[in-house]
Amino acid sequence: MIQSGQHKPQTRSTGAARPPAIEVEDLTVSYGPVPALLDVSLTIEEGKLVGIIGPNGSGKSTLMKAMLGFIKPDVGTVKIFGSDVAGIKGRVAYVPQRGAVDWDFPITVREVAAMGRYSYRRWWQDLKQQDYALAEEALVKVRMSDFADRQIGQLSGGQQQRVFMARALTQNADILLLDEPFAGVDAATERAILDVLEDLKNDGKTVVVVHHDLATAAEYFDLLILLKQRLFGFGPPKMILNPKLLGDVYEGTLRVFAELERQGAEG
Ligand code: ADP
Ligand code: MG
């Protein structure tokens, strides 16, 4: 296993030591007899843009759900800014994998974007003008403001993805977890999502993204998590995207290595 991402919490110029954004320790998660994740430990510092890569069924979504506290692990802990994930509220925003939500009830794009504000309101409180203003702002950022009055079910998959992104933005969370936001989207959506990720990073947010495309992984992320049930590597793309390591994880996907060799020869 290769790993360089684990550092002690950095001391800021204020002198106050901040705990890391996400700390996963000895995490094992099972749905059945075979664990989906086995003994995974990693520490993600605040302000990083991190990609999770690995083949289908390698536990990427499971790791993300564990980071959200949606899944109770067999063994191990997840800490968000030093606190048990079960106790945190609103600090982690989530954009689920496409198709995870089936919109067959009527709700507009504006309403979905504003849903990010519910973590700031009690369930009996209505959203306020200010909440809708923030939703509007987020829709501009993802370039979906022209669609604000549309039913979400009428949009393309890529457009829906951007609206979910807007919902995550209105939540103004410190950590954003996105499960395959780039899967099957058009170029405009890919660009819009990338711009938002860059903005978030510049605002000091921590962003973790499940990513399926090795060709763009180095360009998009500061750090990569390479997963196949166990953690095979965690560090800068240069370190993770090496043929030996990928060979251990993506058995038989020789095309990947051919491509990397080609890029290496060019660069
Ligand atoms: P990935 O996101 O990398 O494709 P997942 O985390 O979704 O992988 O799944 C990891 C493993 O756990 C797979 O073998 C998958 O079939 C299994 N799994 C995921 N979710 C469930 C579930 N709700 N019930 C049973 N098995 C599941
Ligand atoms: Mg998945």
PDB file of C-alpha atoms in Angstrom, residues 104-263:
ATOM      1  CA  ASP A 104     -41.563  11.205 -10.119  1.00  0.00           C
ATOM      2  CA  PHE A 105     -43.119  13.816  -7.836  1.00  0.00           C
ATOM      3  CA  PRO A 106     -43.458  17.451  -8.866  1.00  0.00           C
ATOM      4  CA  ILE A 107     -40.775  19.745  -7.520  1.00  0.00           C
ATOM      5  CA  THR A 108     -39.059  22.627  -9.267  1.00  0.00           C
ATOM      6  CA  VAL A 109     -35.375  23.198  -9.796  1.00  0.00           C
ATOM      7  CA  ARG A 110     -35.547  26.216  -7.462  1.00  0.00           C
ATOM      8  CA  GLU A 111     -37.117  24.115  -4.695  1.00  0.00           C
ATOM      9  CA  VAL A 112     -34.493  21.395  -5.018  1.00  0.00           C
ATOM     10  CA  ALA A 113     -31.680  23.967  -4.851  1.00  0.00           C
ATOM     11  CA  ALA A 114     -33.291  25.528  -1.766  1.00  0.00           C
ATOM     12  CA  MET A 115     -33.498  22.138  -0.028  1.00  0.00           C
ATOM     13  CA  GLY A 116     -29.869  22.637   0.953  1.00  0.00           C
ATOM     14  CA  ARG A 117     -31.142  25.213   3.448  1.00  0.00           C
ATOM     15  CA  TYR A 118     -33.208  22.744   5.482  1.00  0.00           C
ATOM     16  CA  SER A 119     -30.228  21.897   7.661  1.00  0.00           C
ATOM     17  CA  TYR A 120     -30.424  25.515   8.890  1.00  0.00           C
ATOM     18  CA  ARG A 121     -34.149  25.404   9.658  1.00  0.00           C
ATOM     19  CA  ARG A 122     -36.290  23.342  11.979  1.00  0.00           C
ATOM     20  CA  TRP A 123     -38.685  20.986  10.263  1.00  0.00           C
ATOM     21  CA  TRP A 124     -41.681  23.149  11.199  1.00  0.00           C
ATOM     22  CA  GLN A 125     -40.080  26.296   9.772  1.00  0.00           C
ATOM     23  CA  ASP A 126     -40.600  27.385   6.198  1.00  0.00           C
ATOM     24  CA  LEU A 127     -37.632  28.441   4.148  1.00  0.00           C
ATOM     25  CA  LYS A 128     -37.156  32.186   4.067  1.00  0.00           C
ATOM     26  CA  GLN A 129     -36.545  34.743   1.343  1.00  0.00           C
ATOM     27  CA  GLN A 130     -32.843  34.603   2.137  1.00  0.00           C
ATOM     28  CA  ASP A 131     -32.783  30.833   1.585  1.00  0.00           C
ATOM     29  CA  TYR A 132     -34.273  31.262  -1.881  1.00  0.00           C
ATOM     30  CA  ALA A 133     -31.781  34.026  -2.638  1.00  0.00           C
ATOM     31  CA  LEU A 134     -28.931  31.627  -1.822  1.00  0.00           C
ATOM     32  CA  ALA A 135     -30.564  28.944  -3.966  1.00  0.00           C
ATOM     33  CA  GLU A 136     -30.745  31.431  -6.847  1.00  0.00           C
ATOM     34  CA  GLU A 137     -27.062  32.265  -6.436  1.00  0.00           C
ATOM     35  CA  ALA A 138     -26.118  28.588  -6.488  1.00  0.00           C
ATOM     36  CA  LEU A 139     -28.185  28.007  -9.643  1.00  0.00           C
ATOM     37  CA  VAL A 140     -26.262  30.804 -11.358  1.00  0.00           C
ATOM     38  CA  LYS A 141     -22.994  29.143 -10.350  1.00  0.00           C
ATOM     39  CA  VAL A 142     -23.988  25.834 -11.937  1.00  0.00           C
ATOM     40  CA  ARG A 143     -25.508  27.691 -14.913  1.00  0.00           C
ATOM     41  CA  MET A 144     -29.032  26.426 -14.302  1.00  0.00           C
ATOM     42  CA  SER A 145     -30.820  29.656 -13.325  1.00  0.00           C
ATOM     43  CA  ASP A 146     -32.741  29.708 -16.632  1.00  0.00           C
ATOM     44  CA  PHE A 147     -34.356  26.433 -15.554  1.00  0.00           C
ATOM     45  CA  ALA A 148     -35.404  27.523 -12.039  1.00  0.00           C
ATOM     46  CA  ASP A 149     -39.145  27.048 -12.644  1.00  0.00           C
ATOM     47  CA  ARG A 150     -38.849  23.715 -14.464  1.00  0.00           C
ATOM     48  CA  GLN A 151     -39.825  20.425 -12.870  1.00  0.00           C
ATOM     49  CA  ILE A 152     -36.635  18.574 -12.018  1.00  0.00           C
ATOM     50  CA  GLY A 153     -37.982  15.387 -13.617  1.00  0.00           C
ATOM     51  CA  GLN A 154     -38.037  17.150 -17.000  1.00  0.00           C
ATOM     52  CA  LEU A 155     -34.294  17.799 -17.059  1.00  0.00           C
ATOM     53  CA  SER A 156     -31.529  15.729 -18.606  1.00  0.00           C
ATOM     54  CA  GLY A 157     -29.313  13.695 -16.280  1.00  0.00           C
ATOM     55  CA  GLY A 158     -26.475  16.203 -16.558  1.00  0.00           C
ATOM     56  CA  GLN A 159     -28.786  19.107 -15.779  1.00  0.00           C
ATOM     57  CA  GLN A 160     -30.183  17.273 -12.753  1.00  0.00           C
ATOM     58  CA  GLN A 161     -26.622  16.683 -11.618  1.00  0.00           C
ATOM     59  CA  ARG A 162     -25.950  20.426 -11.722  1.00  0.00           C
ATOM     60  CA  VAL A 163     -29.113  21.122  -9.686  1.00  0.00           C
ATOM     61  CA  PHE A 164     -27.993  18.629  -7.007  1.00  0.00           C
ATOM     62  CA  MET A 165     -24.685  20.434  -7.028  1.00  0.00           C
ATOM     63  CA  ALA A 166     -26.568  23.704  -6.422  1.00  0.00           C
ATOM     64  CA  ARG A 167     -28.415  22.103  -3.505  1.00  0.00           C
ATOM     65  CA  ALA A 168     -25.062  21.079  -2.006  1.00  0.00           C
ATOM     66  CA  LEU A 169     -23.768  24.639  -2.485  1.00  0.00           C
ATOM     67  CA  THR A 170     -26.724  26.259  -0.683  1.00  0.00           C
ATOM     68  CA  GLN A 171     -25.969  24.020   2.276  1.00  0.00           C
ATOM     69  CA  ASN A 172     -22.675  25.917   2.578  1.00  0.00           C
ATOM     70  CA  ALA A 173     -21.049  22.848   4.094  1.00  0.00           C
ATOM     71  CA  ASP A 174     -17.333  22.640   4.878  1.00  0.00           C
ATOM     72  CA  ILE A 175     -17.074  19.236   3.249  1.00  0.00           C
ATOM     73  CA  LEU A 176     -18.676  18.129  -0.022  1.00  0.00           C
ATOM     74  CA  LEU A 177     -18.945  14.510  -1.074  1.00  0.00           C
ATOM     75  CA  LEU A 178     -19.900  13.860  -4.699  1.00  0.00           C
ATOM     76  CA  ASP A 179     -20.514  10.357  -6.019  1.00  0.00           C
ATOM     77  CA  GLU A 180     -19.566  10.144  -9.720  1.00  0.00           C
ATOM     78  CA  PRO A 181     -20.756  13.633 -10.693  1.00  0.00           C
ATOM     79  CA  PHE A 182     -19.014  13.354 -14.077  1.00  0.00           C
ATOM     80  CA  ALA A 183     -20.511   9.994 -15.075  1.00  0.00           C
ATOM     81  CA  GLY A 184     -22.317  10.292 -18.400  1.00  0.00           C
ATOM     82  CA  VAL A 185     -22.616  14.082 -18.388  1.00  0.00           C
ATOM     83  CA  ASP A 186     -22.289  16.370 -21.390  1.00  0.00           C
ATOM     84  CA  ALA A 187     -19.254  18.630 -21.848  1.00  0.00           C
ATOM     85  CA  ALA A 188     -21.111  21.721 -20.590  1.00  0.00           C
ATOM     86  CA  THR A 189     -22.001  19.969 -17.354  1.00  0.00           C
ATOM     87  CA  GLU A 190     -18.477  18.639 -16.921  1.00  0.00           C
ATOM     88  CA  ARG A 191     -17.116  22.181 -17.306  1.00  0.00           C
ATOM     89  CA  ALA A 192     -19.735  23.660 -14.933  1.00  0.00           C
ATOM     90  CA  ILE A 193     -19.012  21.058 -12.254  1.00  0.00           C
ATOM     91  CA  LEU A 194     -15.246  21.515 -12.596  1.00  0.00           C
ATOM     92  CA  ASP A 195     -15.570  25.282 -12.186  1.00  0.00           C
ATOM     93  CA  VAL A 196     -17.629  24.791  -9.044  1.00  0.00           C
ATOM     94  CA  LEU A 197     -15.066  22.344  -7.633  1.00  0.00           C
ATOM     95  CA  GLU A 198     -12.314  24.901  -8.216  1.00  0.00           C
ATOM     96  CA  ASP A 199     -14.390  27.639  -6.513  1.00  0.00           C
ATOM     97  CA  LEU A 200     -15.028  25.394  -3.523  1.00  0.00           C
ATOM     98  CA  LYS A 201     -11.348  24.622  -3.217  1.00  0.00           C
ATOM     99  CA  ASN A 202     -10.490  28.317  -3.396  1.00  0.00           C
ATOM    100  CA  ASP A 203     -12.993  28.905  -0.576  1.00  0.00           C
ATOM    101  CA  GLY A 204     -11.042  26.402   1.533  1.00  0.00           C
ATOM    102  CA  LYS A 205     -13.676  23.661   1.353  1.00  0.00           C
ATOM    103  CA  THR A 206     -12.761  20.003   1.390  1.00  0.00           C
ATOM    104  CA  VAL A 207     -14.144  18.111  -1.600  1.00  0.00           C
ATOM    105  CA  VAL A 208     -14.159  14.350  -2.132  1.00  0.00           C
ATOM    106  CA  VAL A 209     -15.323  12.986  -5.488  1.00  0.00           C
ATOM    107  CA  VAL A 210     -15.848   9.430  -6.699  1.00  0.00           C
ATOM    108  CA  HIS A 211     -14.359   9.444 -10.179  1.00  0.00           C
ATOM    109  CA  HIS A 212     -14.426   6.785 -12.881  1.00  0.00           C
ATOM    110  CA  ASP A 213     -12.153   8.338 -15.489  1.00  0.00           C
ATOM    111  CA  LEU A 214      -8.451   7.698 -14.924  1.00  0.00           C
ATOM    112  CA  ALA A 215      -7.535   9.870 -17.909  1.00  0.00           C
ATOM    113  CA  THR A 216      -8.737  13.061 -16.158  1.00  0.00           C
ATOM    114  CA  ALA A 217      -7.989  12.056 -12.547  1.00  0.00           C
ATOM    115  CA  ALA A 218      -4.538  13.680 -12.432  1.00  0.00           C
ATOM    116  CA  GLU A 219      -5.826  16.920 -13.901  1.00  0.00           C
ATOM    117  CA  TYR A 220      -8.841  17.278 -11.599  1.00  0.00           C
ATOM    118  CA  PHE A 221      -7.548  16.257  -8.147  1.00  0.00           C
ATOM    119  CA  ASP A 222      -4.813  17.093  -5.615  1.00  0.00           C
ATOM    120  CA  LEU A 223      -4.896  13.616  -4.126  1.00  0.00           C
ATOM    121  CA  LEU A 224      -6.255  10.244  -5.169  1.00  0.00           C
ATOM    122  CA  ILE A 225      -7.617   7.394  -3.069  1.00  0.00           C
ATOM    123  CA  LEU A 226      -7.169   4.052  -4.857  1.00  0.00           C
ATOM    124  CA  LEU A 227      -9.628   1.520  -3.540  1.00  0.00           C
ATOM    125  CA  LYS A 228     -10.497  -2.108  -4.035  1.00  0.00           C
ATOM    126  CA  GLN A 229     -12.032  -3.301  -0.796  1.00  0.00           C
ATOM    127  CA  ARG A 230      -8.753  -2.318   0.830  1.00  0.00           C
ATOM    128  CA  LEU A 231      -6.889   0.955   0.434  1.00  0.00           C
ATOM    129  CA  PHE A 232      -4.257   0.388  -2.251  1.00  0.00           C
ATOM    130  CA  GLY A 233      -2.917   3.899  -2.302  1.00  0.00           C
ATOM    131  CA  PHE A 234      -3.510   7.460  -1.176  1.00  0.00           C
ATOM    132  CA  GLY A 235      -1.437  10.375  -2.387  1.00  0.00           C
ATOM    133  CA  PRO A 236      -0.737  12.746  -5.281  1.00  0.00           C
ATOM    134  CA  PRO A 237      -1.910  11.492  -8.717  1.00  0.00           C
ATOM    135  CA  LYS A 238       1.679  11.062  -9.890  1.00  0.00           C
ATOM    136  CA  MET A 239       2.240   8.524  -7.141  1.00  0.00           C
ATOM    137  CA  ILE A 240      -1.074   6.670  -7.515  1.00  0.00           C
ATOM    138  CA  LEU A 241      -1.365   6.499 -11.312  1.00  0.00           C
ATOM    139  CA  ASN A 242       1.569   4.201 -11.822  1.00  0.00           C
ATOM    140  CA  PRO A 243       1.178   1.036 -13.880  1.00  0.00           C
ATOM    141  CA  LYS A 244       2.330  -1.311 -11.111  1.00  0.00           C
ATOM    142  CA  LEU A 245      -0.185  -0.033  -8.577  1.00  0.00           C
ATOM    143  CA  LEU A 246      -3.036   0.205 -11.091  1.00  0.00           C
ATOM    144  CA  GLY A 247      -2.153  -3.306 -12.271  1.00  0.00           C
ATOM    145  CA  ASP A 248      -2.836  -4.627  -8.775  1.00  0.00           C
ATOM    146  CA  VAL A 249      -6.271  -3.017  -8.745  1.00  0.00           C
ATOM    147  CA  TYR A 250      -7.552  -3.016 -12.326  1.00  0.00           C
ATOM    148  CA  GLU A 251      -6.748  -6.586 -13.296  1.00  0.00           C
ATOM    149  CA  GLY A 252      -6.791  -7.116 -17.024  1.00  0.00           C
ATOM    150  CA  THR A 253      -7.497  -3.516 -17.929  1.00  0.00           C
ATOM    151  CA  LEU A 254      -4.397  -3.322 -20.043  1.00  0.00           C
ATOM    152  CA  ARG A 255      -5.735  -0.462 -22.101  1.00  0.00           C
ATOM    153  CA  VAL A 256      -5.248   1.795 -19.089  1.00  0.00           C
ATOM    154  CA  PHE A 257      -1.553   1.012 -18.896  1.00  0.00           C
ATOM    155  CA  ALA A 258      -1.040   1.376 -22.615  1.00  0.00           C
ATOM    156  CA  GLU A 259      -2.597   4.820 -22.330  1.00  0.00           C
ATOM    157  CA  LEU A 260      -0.402   5.790 -19.379  1.00  0.00           C
ATOM    158  CA  GLU A 261       2.739   4.608 -21.164  1.00  0.00           C
ATOM    159  CA  ARG A 262       1.739   6.628 -24.188  1.00  0.00           C
ATOM    160  CA  GLN A 263       1.206   9.754 -22.052  1.00  0.00           C
TER     161      GLN A 263
END
